[in-house]
Coordinates of C-alpha atoms in Angstrom, one line a residue:
M1486 CA -49.8 -43.6 -43.6
R1487 CA -46.0 -44.8 -44.0
D1488 CA -44.4 -46.3 -41.2
L1489 CA -41.9 -44.4 -39.5
M1490 CA -39.8 -47.4 -38.0
K1491 CA -39.0 -48.1 -41.9
Y1492 CA -37.1 -45.1 -42.3
G1493 CA -34.0 -44.8 -40.6
K1494 CA -33.9 -41.1 -39.5
A1495 CA -37.9 -41.7 -38.5
K1496 CA -36.6 -44.3 -36.2
G1497 CA -34.3 -42.7 -34.8
I1498 CA -37.0 -39.8 -33.9
V1499 CA -39.4 -42.7 -32.7
L1500 CA -36.2 -43.7 -30.0
V1501 CA -35.8 -40.1 -28.9
Q1502 CA -39.6 -39.7 -27.9
K1503 CA -39.1 -43.5 -26.5
Y1504 CA -35.9 -43.0 -24.4
L1505 CA -35.6 -39.3 -24.1
P1506 CA -39.6 -38.1 -23.5
K1507 CA -39.1 -34.8 -21.3
I1508 CA -36.4 -33.0 -23.8
N1509 CA -38.2 -34.6 -27.3
P1510 CA -38.5 -31.7 -29.3
F1511 CA -41.6 -32.9 -31.6
E1512 CA -45.2 -33.1 -31.8
S1513 CA -45.5 -35.0 -34.3
V1514 CA -43.7 -36.4 -37.5
D1515 CA -45.1 -37.1 -41.0
I1516 CA -43.7 -38.5 -44.0
V1517 CA -44.1 -37.3 -47.7
G1518 CA -42.7 -38.3 -50.8
T1519 CA -45.0 -36.1 -53.4
V1520 CA -45.9 -33.1 -53.7
E1521 CA -49.7 -34.3 -53.1
E1522 CA -48.8 -35.7 -49.7
W1523 CA -47.4 -32.3 -48.6
D1524 CA -50.5 -30.3 -49.9
A1525 CA -52.2 -32.4 -47.6
V1526 CA -50.4 -32.2 -44.6
R1527 CA -49.3 -28.2 -45.7
K1528 CA -51.8 -26.3 -43.4
K1529 CA -50.3 -27.8 -40.3
Y1530 CA -47.4 -25.5 -40.7
G1531 CA -46.3 -22.2 -40.8
D1532 CA -43.9 -20.4 -43.5
F1533 CA -40.9 -22.6 -41.5
V1534 CA -40.9 -26.2 -40.6
A1535 CA -38.2 -28.4 -39.3
H1536 CA -37.6 -30.8 -42.8
R1537 CA -35.0 -33.6 -43.0
V1538 CA -34.8 -36.2 -46.0
D1539 CA -35.0 -39.9 -45.5
M1540 CA -34.8 -43.0 -46.9
P1541 CA -35.7 -46.7 -46.1
I1542 CA -33.5 -48.8 -43.9
G1543 CA -31.2 -50.8 -45.9
V1544 CA -31.8 -48.8 -49.1
P1545 CA -28.2 -47.3 -50.9
R1546 CA -28.2 -43.4 -50.2
K1547 CA -26.9 -40.8 -52.2
N1548 CA -26.1 -37.0 -51.5
V1549 CA -29.6 -36.1 -52.2
V1550 CA -29.7 -32.7 -50.7
Q1551 CA -26.6 -30.5 -49.3
G1552 CA -28.3 -28.5 -47.0
T1553 CA -31.9 -27.6 -45.6
S1554 CA -33.3 -24.2 -45.4
G1555 CA -36.3 -24.7 -43.5
F1556 CA -38.4 -22.2 -45.4
S1557 CA -41.8 -24.3 -46.2
N1558 CA -41.7 -23.1 -49.8
S1559 CA -38.6 -25.2 -50.7
I1560 CA -40.5 -28.7 -49.5
P1561 CA -41.7 -29.2 -53.6
G1562 CA -38.1 -28.6 -54.5
L1563 CA -37.0 -30.7 -52.0
I1564 CA -39.4 -33.6 -53.1
K1565 CA -38.4 -32.9 -56.8
K1566 CA -34.3 -33.8 -55.9
V1567 CA -35.3 -36.5 -53.7
N1568 CA -37.4 -38.1 -56.2
E1569 CA -34.8 -37.7 -59.0
Q1570 CA -32.4 -39.8 -56.9
S1571 CA -34.4 -42.7 -55.6
P1572 CA -37.7 -43.6 -56.0
Y1573 CA -37.8 -44.7 -52.0
G1574 CA -36.7 -41.1 -50.9
V1575 CA -38.7 -39.2 -48.8
V1576 CA -39.3 -35.7 -46.6
L1577 CA -39.5 -36.0 -43.0
L1578 CA -41.7 -32.9 -41.6
M1579 CA -41.7 -32.4 -37.7
A1580 CA -43.8 -30.3 -36.0
T1581 CA -41.4 -28.9 -33.2
K1582 CA -43.2 -28.1 -29.6
E1583 CA -41.2 -24.9 -30.1
Q1584 CA -40.6 -22.1 -33.0
A1585 CA -38.4 -24.0 -35.2
V1586 CA -35.5 -21.3 -36.1
H1587 CA -33.0 -20.7 -38.9
R1588 CA -29.8 -22.5 -39.1
Y1589 CA -27.3 -19.7 -37.6
E1590 CA -29.7 -18.9 -34.7
N1591 CA -28.8 -22.2 -33.0
D1592 CA -26.3 -22.0 -29.8
G1593 CA -24.6 -25.1 -31.4
G1594 CA -24.9 -28.7 -32.0
F1595 CA -23.8 -32.1 -30.5
N1596 CA -23.1 -35.6 -31.1
I1597 CA -22.9 -38.1 -28.2
L1598 CA -21.5 -41.5 -28.8
F1599 CA -22.5 -44.1 -25.9
N1600 CA -19.9 -47.8 -26.4
M1601 CA -22.1 -48.7 -23.3
G1602 CA -19.7 -50.2 -20.9
E1603 CA -16.6 -48.9 -22.4
N1604 CA -16.9 -45.0 -22.5
I1605 CA -19.1 -42.0 -23.8
I1606 CA -17.4 -39.4 -26.0
I1607 CA -18.8 -36.0 -26.0
E1608 CA -18.3 -33.7 -29.1
L1609 CA -19.9 -30.1 -29.4
V1610 CA -19.9 -27.2 -32.3
G1611 CA -20.5 -23.4 -30.7
K1612 CA -23.0 -20.6 -31.5
G1613 CA -24.2 -20.8 -35.1
F1614 CA -23.3 -24.2 -36.0
D1615 CA -25.1 -27.0 -35.6
G1616 CA -25.1 -31.0 -35.9
H1617 CA -24.3 -31.2 -39.9
E1618 CA -20.5 -29.8 -38.9
L1619 CA -20.5 -33.3 -36.3
T1620 CA -22.3 -35.7 -38.3
Q1621 CA -20.6 -34.7 -41.3
G1622 CA -17.1 -34.6 -39.6
L1623 CA -16.3 -31.1 -40.5
A1624 CA -16.3 -29.3 -37.0
V1625 CA -15.8 -30.1 -33.8
H1626 CA -15.2 -27.7 -31.0
E1627 CA -14.9 -29.4 -27.6
R1628 CA -14.4 -33.1 -27.1
Y1629 CA -14.7 -34.8 -23.9
Q1630 CA -14.0 -38.7 -24.0
I1631 CA -15.1 -40.1 -20.8
P1632 CA -14.4 -43.8 -19.5
W1633 CA -17.2 -45.4 -18.4
D1634 CA -17.0 -45.7 -14.9
E1635 CA -16.1 -42.4 -14.1
I1636 CA -19.2 -40.6 -16.1
L1637 CA -21.6 -40.3 -13.1
F1638 CA -18.8 -38.4 -11.2
M1639 CA -18.9 -35.6 -14.1
R1640 CA -21.6 -33.2 -13.4
D1641 CA -20.5 -29.7 -15.6
R1642 CA -17.4 -28.7 -17.8
I1643 CA -15.5 -27.9 -14.4
D1644 CA -15.5 -31.5 -13.3
L1645 CA -14.8 -32.7 -17.4
L1646 CA -12.1 -30.2 -17.3
K1647 CA -10.3 -31.2 -13.7
S1648 CA -10.7 -35.2 -14.4
P1649 CA -7.1 -36.6 -15.4
I1650 CA -8.2 -39.4 -16.7
V1651 CA -11.2 -37.6 -19.2
E1652 CA -9.1 -37.2 -22.8
K1653 CA -10.0 -33.0 -23.6
A1654 CA -9.6 -31.1 -26.7
R1655 CA -11.0 -27.6 -27.9
V1656 CA -10.6 -26.0 -31.1
T1657 CA -7.7 -23.3 -31.9
P1658 CA -8.5 -19.9 -32.8
D1659 CA -7.2 -21.0 -36.8
C1660 CA -9.0 -24.0 -37.0
Y1661 CA -12.2 -22.6 -35.5
A1662 CA -11.8 -19.5 -38.4
R1663 CA -11.2 -21.8 -41.0
Q1664 CA -14.4 -23.8 -40.1
R1665 CA -17.0 -20.2 -39.4
K1666 CA -15.6 -19.4 -43.2
E1667 CA -16.8 -23.0 -44.5
R1668 CA -19.9 -23.0 -42.2
V1669 CA -20.8 -19.3 -43.5
K1670 CA -20.6 -20.5 -47.0
F1671 CA -22.6 -23.4 -46.2
L1672 CA -25.4 -21.4 -44.9
K1673 CA -25.2 -18.5 -47.6
D1674 CA -24.8 -20.9 -50.5
I1675 CA -26.3 -23.7 -49.7
C1676 CA -29.1 -22.9 -47.4
H1677 CA -29.7 -20.0 -49.2
Y1678 CA -29.8 -17.4 -46.0
D1679 CA -29.5 -13.5 -45.8
I1680 CA -25.6 -13.0 -45.6
D1681 CA -25.8 -10.3 -42.9
K1682 CA -27.9 -12.6 -40.8
I1683 CA -25.3 -14.8 -40.7
E1684 CA -22.7 -12.7 -40.0
E1685 CA -24.5 -11.5 -37.4
H1686 CA -24.9 -14.8 -35.5
V1687 CA -21.9 -16.9 -36.2
P1688 CA -19.2 -15.0 -33.9
Q1689 CA -16.0 -14.6 -34.9
Q1690 CA -14.1 -16.4 -32.3
Y1691 CA -15.2 -19.4 -30.6
K1692 CA -17.0 -18.7 -27.3
L1693 CA -17.1 -21.6 -24.9
I1694 CA -20.4 -23.8 -24.4
N1695 CA -22.1 -22.3 -21.7
N1696 CA -21.4 -24.6 -18.6
D1697 CA -25.0 -24.5 -18.1
I1698 CA -26.0 -26.2 -21.2
I1699 CA -22.5 -28.8 -20.3
K1700 CA -24.6 -29.8 -17.3
G1701 CA -28.0 -30.1 -18.6
I1702 CA -26.4 -32.5 -21.4
L1703 CA -25.4 -34.9 -18.7
D1704 CA -28.2 -34.3 -16.9
D1705 CA -30.8 -34.7 -19.4
V1706 CA -29.2 -37.0 -22.1
V1707 CA -26.3 -39.0 -20.2
F1708 CA -27.6 -39.9 -16.9
E1709 CA -31.2 -40.3 -17.9
L1710 CA -30.1 -42.9 -20.6
M1711 CA -27.6 -44.7 -18.3
K1712 CA -30.8 -44.9 -15.9
K1713 CA -32.3 -47.1 -19.1
Q1714 CA -29.2 -49.5 -19.9
S1715 CA -31.8 -52.5 -19.7
S1716 CA -34.1 -51.1 -22.4
L1717 CA -31.2 -49.8 -24.5
R1718 CA -29.6 -53.3 -25.1
Q1719 CA -32.8 -54.9 -25.2
D1720 CA -33.6 -52.9 -28.4
G1721 CA -29.9 -53.6 -29.7
L1722 CA -28.3 -50.1 -28.7
N1723 CA -25.3 -51.1 -27.2
R1724 CA -23.3 -48.4 -29.4
F1725 CA -25.4 -45.7 -30.7
A1726 CA -25.1 -42.0 -30.5
V1727 CA -27.7 -39.1 -29.9
Q1728 CA -26.9 -36.3 -32.1
G1729 CA -29.3 -33.1 -32.6
N1730 CA -28.6 -29.2 -31.3
L1731 CA -28.4 -26.9 -29.0
L1732 CA -31.1 -24.6 -28.6
H1733 CA -32.5 -21.9 -25.8
G1734 CA -29.6 -23.0 -23.9
R1735 CA -30.4 -26.3 -23.4
A1736 CA -29.7 -29.9 -25.6
Q1737 CA -32.6 -30.4 -28.3
P1738 CA -32.6 -34.1 -29.5
W1739 CA -32.9 -34.8 -32.8
E1740 CA -31.8 -38.5 -33.7
I1741 CA -30.5 -41.5 -31.8
F1742 CA -28.2 -42.7 -34.5
R1743 CA -27.9 -47.0 -35.0
A1744 CA -25.5 -48.9 -36.3
E1745 CA -28.1 -50.0 -39.3
R1746 CA -27.7 -46.2 -40.7
M1747 CA -24.2 -46.7 -41.2
L1748 CA -25.3 -48.7 -43.9
T1749 CA -26.2 -46.2 -45.8
I1750 CA -24.8 -42.9 -46.6
D1751 CA -25.6 -39.7 -45.0
D1752 CA -27.1 -37.2 -47.3
G1753 CA -26.0 -34.4 -45.3
E1754 CA -28.4 -32.0 -45.4
R1755 CA -28.2 -31.5 -41.5

């Protein structure tokens, strides 16, 4: 049995389980580094499984894979690619509480950067996109930078927009059109999804993320973690990010990203 706390993304999932248990989307996590290990747990998963590539903390990381599709039949080939890049590479398999979906079916993605005592920065992408664009710096559709002392006064998008000291930005139509083109190309060429399905689910124009989702992000992630500041500091989490997707009208955190993960080059599969 491999130790989850020794792998960068796996540890981030464990931290989600610890600090955000109410919205933790995962039932369990398996780590496989060989096809034999995959065969041993294969029956736990159906034809579609949430999965990511990971490395031990501190081990240099290359761009092992550009995109994961979620199809179970892709796991053996993915393991082979990872093994070719590094003898330390593994694949994380996440059993989700709700049925995993194709990447174009997400309501969007989010990245929330916590600078304890300074500010919180919320970055969002909309329907048809996911956390991949945010973690790779490819797209941001809405961005809010909130001073620390103002956070508890923010209850939804209305509060964020009307506050004169919250810095905000929204994607322009031209910029969104470029980002959509790249997103569609990524989903088709790298994730190998059906182009008709992609075009059906990725909007031609940016549609604001539902205000109830914004409220949920504040209630279920931001305020929940602010209540746990003492424990976070004890774990050395003074600057960290919560990253994940938006699904079924709410935030689905995939990882609490720590500074130690920045020592390696992210593989970009999300």
